[in-house]
Amino acid sequence: MTVADNLAQFVDHLDHAGELTRVRHPVSVVRELSEIADRCMKSPGGGPALLFERPLLEDGRPAEIPIGINLFGSMRRMAMALGVEDLDAIGDRITELVTMKIPEGWRDKLAMLPKVAEITRYPPKTVSGRVPCQRVVLGPDDVDLGRLPIITCW
């Protein structure tokens, strides 16, 4: 199972796997969006992941940014995010690494080599150049928090 490198790829994976519901109708971020999300998330199995493509800001203007909710809200979607078929596999690997004993002899050290090799495959990723989230840079006079689709639930 492949792991997404970024949130946009993960949303595409969810969409292709039938785990995402796209809400194309304009929905207000003031109480309406949170009510829809709440009802969906209380569905059996955690409900679907939701992508509100046209959220409406508090003043009624359409937001420039879509809203994704409940993207990791089921065991299946968590497993997809981690690139495994079953979440227990991740738990078993973590438990094995945490409870590993310090090797006493050279045979024990040799026996640990496969585990060490596995750990070295998971270094933090580094990215060179500008990442997509840094392509648009706003100056001090351009910042307007009113453009962000901030959800109000009460």
mmCIF file of N, CA, C and O in Angstrom, residues 47-95:
data_model
loop_
_atom_site.group_PDB
_atom_site.id
_atom_site.type_symbol
_atom_site.label_atom_id
_atom_site.label_comp_id
_atom_site.label_asym_id
_atom_site.label_seq_id
_atom_site.Cartn_x
_atom_site.Cartn_y
_atom_site.Cartn_z
ATOM 1 N N GLY A 47 -18.288 7.294 9.753
ATOM 2 C CA GLY A 47 -18.795 8.106 8.652
ATOM 3 C C GLY A 47 -17.733 8.375 7.605
ATOM 4 O O GLY A 47 -16.564 8.023 7.769
ATOM 5 N N PRO A 48 -18.123 9.012 6.516
ATOM 6 C CA PRO A 48 -17.183 9.272 5.430
ATOM 7 C C PRO A 48 -16.270 10.463 5.716
ATOM 8 O O PRO A 48 -16.569 11.295 6.572
ATOM 9 N N ALA A 49 -15.176 10.522 5.000
ATOM 10 C CA ALA A 49 -14.365 11.737 4.975
ATOM 11 C C ALA A 49 -15.143 12.751 4.134
ATOM 12 O O ALA A 49 -15.788 12.370 3.150
ATOM 13 N N LEU A 50 -15.114 13.990 4.516
ATOM 14 C CA LEU A 50 -15.877 15.027 3.818
ATOM 15 C C LEU A 50 -14.939 16.095 3.263
ATOM 16 O O LEU A 50 -14.013 16.520 3.949
ATOM 17 N N LEU A 51 -15.211 16.513 2.035
ATOM 18 C CA LEU A 51 -14.480 17.636 1.452
ATOM 19 C C LEU A 51 -15.505 18.674 1.017
ATOM 20 O O LEU A 51 -16.251 18.466 0.056
ATOM 21 N N PHE A 52 -15.577 19.761 1.775
ATOM 22 C CA PHE A 52 -16.472 20.859 1.435
ATOM 23 C C PHE A 52 -15.733 21.744 0.433
ATOM 24 O O PHE A 52 -14.806 22.462 0.785
ATOM 25 N N GLU A 53 -16.156 21.666 -0.819
ATOM 26 C CA GLU A 53 -15.431 22.357 -1.887
ATOM 27 C C GLU A 53 -15.760 23.836 -1.974
ATOM 28 O O GLU A 53 -14.969 24.607 -2.504
ATOM 29 N N ARG A 54 -16.951 24.246 -1.479
ATOM 30 C CA ARG A 54 -17.360 25.646 -1.591
ATOM 31 C C ARG A 54 -17.876 26.180 -0.257
ATOM 32 O O ARG A 54 -19.032 26.565 -0.150
ATOM 33 N N PRO A 55 -17.010 26.205 0.770
ATOM 34 C CA PRO A 55 -17.491 26.767 2.039
ATOM 35 C C PRO A 55 -17.753 28.263 1.901
ATOM 36 O O PRO A 55 -17.068 28.960 1.147
ATOM 37 N N LEU A 56 -18.775 28.715 2.601
ATOM 38 C CA LEU A 56 -19.108 30.145 2.597
ATOM 39 C C LEU A 56 -18.613 30.764 3.895
ATOM 40 O O LEU A 56 -18.869 30.239 4.981
ATOM 41 N N LEU A 57 -17.924 31.882 3.774
ATOM 42 C CA LEU A 57 -17.405 32.587 4.943
ATOM 43 C C LEU A 57 -18.548 33.216 5.729
ATOM 44 O O LEU A 57 -19.696 33.251 5.278
ATOM 45 N N GLU A 58 -18.227 33.736 6.890
ATOM 46 C CA GLU A 58 -19.228 34.326 7.775
ATOM 47 C C GLU A 58 -20.009 35.443 7.083
ATOM 48 O O GLU A 58 -21.206 35.602 7.303
ATOM 49 N N ASP A 59 -19.336 36.195 6.214
ATOM 50 C CA ASP A 59 -20.017 37.302 5.524
ATOM 51 C C ASP A 59 -20.721 36.854 4.241
ATOM 52 O O ASP A 59 -21.246 37.675 3.498
ATOM 53 N N GLY A 60 -20.728 35.553 3.964
ATOM 54 C CA GLY A 60 -21.433 35.027 2.794
ATOM 55 C C GLY A 60 -20.581 34.862 1.543
ATOM 56 O O GLY A 60 -21.027 34.290 0.556
ATOM 57 N N ARG A 61 -19.348 35.373 1.588
ATOM 58 C CA ARG A 61 -18.450 35.210 0.439
ATOM 59 C C ARG A 61 -17.962 33.768 0.363
ATOM 60 O O ARG A 61 -17.773 33.117 1.395
ATOM 61 N N PRO A 62 -17.720 33.259 -0.854
ATOM 62 C CA PRO A 62 -17.129 31.920 -0.960
ATOM 63 C C PRO A 62 -15.666 31.949 -0.518
ATOM 64 O O PRO A 62 -14.930 32.885 -0.834
ATOM 65 N N ALA A 63 -15.258 30.945 0.234
ATOM 66 C CA ALA A 63 -13.867 30.843 0.677
ATOM 67 C C ALA A 63 -13.009 30.347 -0.475
ATOM 68 O O ALA A 63 -13.466 29.608 -1.341
ATOM 69 N N GLU A 64 -11.746 30.747 -0.470
ATOM 70 C CA GLU A 64 -10.796 30.298 -1.483
ATOM 71 C C GLU A 64 -10.245 28.914 -1.153
ATOM 72 O O GLU A 64 -9.657 28.254 -2.003
ATOM 73 N N ILE A 65 -10.424 28.489 0.088
ATOM 74 C CA ILE A 65 -9.818 27.250 0.582
ATOM 75 C C ILE A 65 -10.920 26.241 0.902
ATOM 76 O O ILE A 65 -11.847 26.556 1.648
ATOM 77 N N PRO A 66 -10.837 25.022 0.357
ATOM 78 C CA PRO A 66 -11.816 23.993 0.729
ATOM 79 C C PRO A 66 -11.544 23.490 2.145
ATOM 80 O O PRO A 66 -10.479 23.740 2.705
ATOM 81 N N ILE A 67 -12.512 22.786 2.717
ATOM 82 C CA ILE A 67 -12.369 22.255 4.072
ATOM 83 C C ILE A 67 -12.511 20.741 4.032
ATOM 84 O O ILE A 67 -13.512 20.220 3.550
ATOM 85 N N GLY A 68 -11.499 20.051 4.550
ATOM 86 C CA GLY A 68 -11.551 18.600 4.685
ATOM 87 C C GLY A 68 -11.801 18.243 6.138
ATOM 88 O O GLY A 68 -11.137 18.766 7.031
ATOM 89 N N ILE A 69 -12.790 17.386 6.375
ATOM 90 C CA ILE A 69 -13.153 16.985 7.736
ATOM 91 C C ILE A 69 -13.256 15.466 7.792
ATOM 92 O O ILE A 69 -13.705 14.837 6.830
ATOM 93 N N ASN A 70 -12.840 14.890 8.910
ATOM 94 C CA ASN A 70 -12.963 13.459 9.169
ATOM 95 C C ASN A 70 -12.097 12.625 8.217
ATOM 96 O O ASN A 70 -12.414 11.479 7.922
ATOM 97 N N LEU A 71 -11.011 13.216 7.751
ATOM 98 C CA LEU A 71 -10.144 12.510 6.809
ATOM 99 C C LEU A 71 -9.508 11.275 7.437
ATOM 100 O O LEU A 71 -9.243 10.289 6.745
ATOM 101 N N PHE A 72 -9.253 11.312 8.738
ATOM 102 C CA PHE A 72 -8.617 10.194 9.441
ATOM 103 C C PHE A 72 -9.591 9.559 10.436
ATOM 104 O O PHE A 72 -9.176 8.959 11.413
ATOM 105 N N GLY A 73 -10.892 9.690 10.184
ATOM 106 C CA GLY A 73 -11.916 9.317 11.147
ATOM 107 C C GLY A 73 -12.365 7.867 11.151
ATOM 108 O O GLY A 73 -13.377 7.559 11.770
ATOM 109 N N SER A 74 -11.672 6.986 10.485
ATOM 110 C CA SER A 74 -12.009 5.558 10.556
ATOM 111 C C SER A 74 -10.713 4.756 10.609
ATOM 112 O O SER A 74 -9.649 5.242 10.228
ATOM 113 N N MET A 75 -10.819 3.532 11.071
ATOM 114 C CA MET A 75 -9.636 2.663 11.134
ATOM 115 C C MET A 75 -9.058 2.448 9.742
ATOM 116 O O MET A 75 -7.842 2.442 9.566
ATOM 117 N N ARG A 76 -9.922 2.288 8.755
ATOM 118 C CA ARG A 76 -9.446 2.052 7.382
ATOM 119 C C ARG A 76 -8.665 3.271 6.872
ATOM 120 O O ARG A 76 -7.598 3.125 6.267
ATOM 121 N N ARG A 77 -9.181 4.474 7.107
ATOM 122 C CA ARG A 77 -8.481 5.671 6.624
ATOM 123 C C ARG A 77 -7.185 5.908 7.382
ATOM 124 O O ARG A 77 -6.202 6.377 6.806
ATOM 125 N N MET A 78 -7.146 5.565 8.670
ATOM 126 C CA MET A 78 -5.888 5.665 9.422
ATOM 127 C C MET A 78 -4.861 4.696 8.844
ATOM 128 O O MET A 78 -3.691 5.051 8.677
ATOM 129 N N ALA A 79 -5.290 3.483 8.530
ATOM 130 C CA ALA A 79 -4.382 2.500 7.937
ATOM 131 C C ALA A 79 -3.898 2.984 6.573
ATOM 132 O O ALA A 79 -2.712 2.849 6.240
ATOM 133 N N MET A 80 -4.789 3.585 5.787
ATOM 134 C CA MET A 80 -4.387 4.125 4.488
ATOM 135 C C MET A 80 -3.338 5.221 4.656
ATOM 136 O O MET A 80 -2.362 5.277 3.905
ATOM 137 N N ALA A 81 -3.518 6.077 5.652
ATOM 138 C CA ALA A 81 -2.569 7.169 5.885
ATOM 139 C C ALA A 81 -1.197 6.645 6.266
ATOM 140 O O ALA A 81 -0.171 7.229 5.905
ATOM 141 N N LEU A 82 -1.168 5.524 6.992
ATOM 142 C CA LEU A 82 0.098 4.947 7.447
ATOM 143 C C LEU A 82 0.670 3.933 6.461
ATOM 144 O O LEU A 82 1.766 3.407 6.675
ATOM 145 N N GLY A 83 -0.076 3.632 5.402
ATOM 146 C CA GLY A 83 0.425 2.726 4.373
ATOM 147 C C GLY A 83 0.422 1.264 4.786
ATOM 148 O O GLY A 83 1.270 0.506 4.332
ATOM 149 N N VAL A 84 -0.534 0.868 5.630
ATOM 150 C CA VAL A 84 -0.628 -0.524 6.066
ATOM 151 C C VAL A 84 -2.047 -1.033 5.822
ATOM 152 O O VAL A 84 -2.984 -0.252 5.652
ATOM 153 N N GLU A 85 -2.198 -2.341 5.817
ATOM 154 C CA GLU A 85 -3.521 -2.941 5.668
ATOM 155 C C GLU A 85 -4.266 -2.972 6.999
ATOM 156 O O GLU A 85 -5.484 -2.908 7.032
ATOM 157 N N ASP A 86 -3.506 -3.111 8.089
ATOM 158 C CA ASP A 86 -4.105 -3.283 9.409
ATOM 159 C C ASP A 86 -3.320 -2.458 10.431
ATOM 160 O O ASP A 86 -2.091 -2.534 10.483
ATOM 161 N N LEU A 87 -4.024 -1.687 11.251
ATOM 162 C CA LEU A 87 -3.359 -0.852 12.249
ATOM 163 C C LEU A 87 -2.614 -1.670 13.292
ATOM 164 O O LEU A 87 -1.637 -1.203 13.871
ATOM 165 N N ASP A 88 -3.047 -2.900 13.541
ATOM 166 C CA ASP A 88 -2.357 -3.747 14.511
ATOM 167 C C ASP A 88 -0.915 -4.016 14.089
ATOM 168 O O ASP A 88 -0.043 -4.204 14.941
ATOM 169 N N ALA A 89 -0.661 -4.028 12.781
ATOM 170 C CA ALA A 89 0.703 -4.249 12.298
ATOM 171 C C ALA A 89 1.638 -3.136 12.778
ATOM 172 O O ALA A 89 2.772 -3.398 13.186
ATOM 173 N N ILE A 90 1.163 -1.903 12.754
ATOM 174 C CA ILE A 90 1.969 -0.773 13.234
ATOM 175 C C ILE A 90 2.194 -0.907 14.737
ATOM 176 O O ILE A 90 3.308 -0.733 15.231
ATOM 177 N N GLY A 91 1.141 -1.222 15.484
ATOM 178 C CA GLY A 91 1.264 -1.385 16.934
ATOM 179 C C GLY A 91 2.238 -2.484 17.303
ATOM 180 O O GLY A 91 3.047 -2.322 18.224
ATOM 181 N N ASP A 92 2.190 -3.602 16.579
ATOM 182 C CA ASP A 92 3.108 -4.707 16.850
ATOM 183 C C ASP A 92 4.556 -4.296 16.595
ATOM 184 O O ASP A 92 5.457 -4.637 17.360
ATOM 185 N N ARG A 93 4.786 -3.542 15.507
ATOM 186 C CA ARG A 93 6.154 -3.095 15.195
ATOM 187 C C ARG A 93 6.669 -2.135 16.255
ATOM 188 O O ARG A 93 7.827 -2.230 16.685
ATOM 189 N N ILE A 94 5.823 -1.223 16.706
ATOM 190 C CA ILE A 94 6.242 -0.265 17.738
ATOM 191 C C ILE A 94 6.543 -0.999 19.042
ATOM 192 O O ILE A 94 7.558 -0.740 19.691
ATOM 193 N N THR A 95 5.680 -1.928 19.419
ATOM 194 C CA THR A 95 5.890 -2.701 20.653
ATOM 195 C C THR A 95 7.200 -3.467 20.585
ATOM 196 O O THR A 95 7.972 -3.492 21.547
#
